[in-house]
Amino acid sequence: MGYEIEFYKTENGRKPVEEFLKSLQKNQSARILKDIELLKAIGADLYYPYIDSIKGENTRA
């Protein structure tokens, strides 16, 4: 089962993720949006290299 994707919105209505995507070249944003669509469709069953665990001092892994 996939995920519902919601981009972050600030209290004053800014959408920094959308702003970032719009600032990219078309081929760059298309690649990112394709991966977001995979997350939307497949969710936690998505596999490497699309997802991977994050390890570090400030993570719970």
CSV table of N, CA and C in Angstrom, one decimal, residues 20-61:
chain,number,residue,atom,x,y,z
A,20,PHE,N,11.2,24.7,-4.1
A,20,PHE,CA,12.5,24.1,-4.5
A,20,PHE,C,12.3,23.4,-5.8
A,21,LEU,N,11.3,22.6,-5.9
A,21,LEU,CA,11.1,21.8,-7.2
A,21,LEU,C,10.9,22.7,-8.4
A,22,LYS,N,10.2,23.8,-8.2
A,22,LYS,CA,10.1,24.8,-9.3
A,22,LYS,C,11.4,25.5,-9.7
A,23,SER,N,12.3,25.5,-8.7
A,23,SER,CA,13.6,26.2,-9.0
A,23,SER,C,14.5,25.3,-9.8
A,24,LEU,N,14.2,24.0,-9.9
A,24,LEU,CA,15.1,23.1,-10.6
A,24,LEU,C,14.9,23.1,-12.1
A,25,GLN,N,15.8,22.6,-12.8
A,25,GLN,CA,15.6,22.3,-14.2
A,25,GLN,C,14.6,21.3,-14.4
A,26,LYS,N,13.8,21.3,-15.5
A,26,LYS,CA,12.7,20.4,-15.7
A,26,LYS,C,13.1,18.9,-15.6
A,27,ASN,N,14.2,18.5,-16.1
A,27,ASN,CA,14.6,17.1,-16.0
A,27,ASN,C,14.9,16.7,-14.6
A,28,GLN,N,15.5,17.7,-13.8
A,28,GLN,CA,15.8,17.4,-12.4
A,28,GLN,C,14.5,17.2,-11.6
A,29,SER,N,13.5,18.1,-11.7
A,29,SER,CA,12.3,18.0,-11.0
A,29,SER,C,11.5,16.8,-11.4
A,30,ALA,N,11.5,16.5,-12.7
A,30,ALA,CA,10.8,15.3,-13.2
A,30,ALA,C,11.3,14.0,-12.5
A,31,ARG,N,12.6,13.9,-12.4
A,31,ARG,CA,13.2,12.7,-11.7
A,31,ARG,C,12.8,12.6,-10.3
A,32,ILE,N,12.8,13.7,-9.6
A,32,ILE,CA,12.4,13.7,-8.2
A,32,ILE,C,10.9,13.4,-8.1
A,33,LEU,N,10.1,14.0,-8.9
A,33,LEU,CA,8.6,13.7,-8.9
A,33,LEU,C,8.3,12.3,-9.2
A,34,LYS,N,9.1,11.7,-10.1
A,34,LYS,CA,8.9,10.3,-10.4
A,34,LYS,C,9.1,9.4,-9.2
A,35,ASP,N,10.2,9.7,-8.4
A,35,ASP,CA,10.5,9.0,-7.2
A,35,ASP,C,9.4,9.2,-6.2
A,36,ILE,N,8.9,10.4,-6.1
A,36,ILE,CA,7.8,10.7,-5.1
A,36,ILE,C,6.5,9.9,-5.5
A,37,GLU,N,6.3,9.8,-6.8
A,37,GLU,CA,5.1,9.0,-7.3
A,37,GLU,C,5.3,7.5,-7.0
A,38,LEU,N,6.6,7.0,-7.0
A,38,LEU,CA,6.8,5.6,-6.6
A,38,LEU,C,6.5,5.4,-5.1
A,39,LEU,N,6.9,6.4,-4.3
A,39,LEU,CA,6.5,6.3,-2.8
A,39,LEU,C,5.0,6.3,-2.7
A,40,LYS,N,4.4,7.2,-3.4
A,40,LYS,CA,2.9,7.3,-3.4
A,40,LYS,C,2.2,5.9,-3.7
A,41,ALA,N,2.7,5.3,-4.7
A,41,ALA,CA,2.1,4.0,-5.2
A,41,ALA,C,2.5,2.8,-4.4
A,42,ILE,N,3.8,2.7,-4.0
A,42,ILE,CA,4.3,1.5,-3.4
A,42,ILE,C,4.5,1.6,-1.9
A,43,GLY,N,4.8,2.8,-1.4
A,43,GLY,CA,5.0,3.0,0.0
A,43,GLY,C,6.2,2.3,0.6
A,44,ALA,N,6.0,1.7,1.8
A,44,ALA,CA,7.0,1.0,2.5
A,44,ALA,C,7.6,-0.2,1.8
A,45,ASP,N,7.0,-0.7,0.8
A,45,ASP,CA,7.5,-1.8,0.1
A,45,ASP,C,8.5,-1.4,-1.0
A,46,LEU,N,8.7,-0.1,-1.1
A,46,LEU,CA,9.7,0.3,-2.1
A,46,LEU,C,11.1,-0.1,-1.7
A,47,TYR,N,11.9,-0.4,-2.6
A,47,TYR,CA,13.2,-1.0,-2.3
A,47,TYR,C,14.4,-0.1,-2.7
A,48,TYR,N,15.6,-0.5,-2.2
A,48,TYR,CA,16.8,0.1,-2.5
A,48,TYR,C,17.0,0.1,-4.0
A,49,PRO,N,17.4,1.2,-4.7
A,49,PRO,CA,18.1,2.4,-4.2
A,49,PRO,C,17.1,3.5,-4.0
A,50,TYR,N,15.8,3.3,-4.1
A,50,TYR,CA,14.8,4.4,-3.9
A,50,TYR,C,14.7,4.8,-2.4
A,51,ILE,N,14.9,3.8,-1.5
A,51,ILE,CA,14.8,4.1,-0.1
A,51,ILE,C,16.0,3.4,0.6
A,52,ASP,N,16.4,3.9,1.7
A,52,ASP,CA,17.5,3.3,2.5
A,52,ASP,C,17.4,3.8,3.9
A,53,SER,N,17.9,3.1,4.9
A,53,SER,CA,17.9,3.6,6.2
A,53,SER,C,18.9,4.8,6.4
A,54,ILE,N,18.6,5.6,7.3
A,54,ILE,CA,19.5,6.7,7.6
A,54,ILE,C,20.0,6.5,9.0
A,55,LYS,N,21.3,6.5,9.1
A,55,LYS,CA,22.0,6.2,10.4
A,55,LYS,C,22.8,7.4,10.8
A,56,GLY,N,22.8,7.7,12.1
A,56,GLY,CA,23.6,8.8,12.5
A,56,GLY,C,23.3,9.2,13.9
A,57,GLU,N,23.9,10.2,14.4
A,57,GLU,CA,23.8,10.6,15.8
A,57,GLU,C,22.4,11.1,16.1
A,58,ASN,N,21.7,11.7,15.1
A,58,ASN,CA,20.4,12.3,15.4
A,58,ASN,C,19.2,11.5,14.8
A,59,THR,N,19.4,10.2,14.6
A,59,THR,CA,18.4,9.4,14.1
A,59,THR,C,18.0,8.3,15.1
A,60,ARG,N,16.9,7.7,14.9
A,60,ARG,CA,16.4,6.6,15.8
A,60,ARG,C,16.8,5.2,15.3
A,61,ALA,N,17.5,5.1,14.2
A,61,ALA,CA,17.8,3.8,13.6
A,61,ALA,C,18.9,3.1,14.4
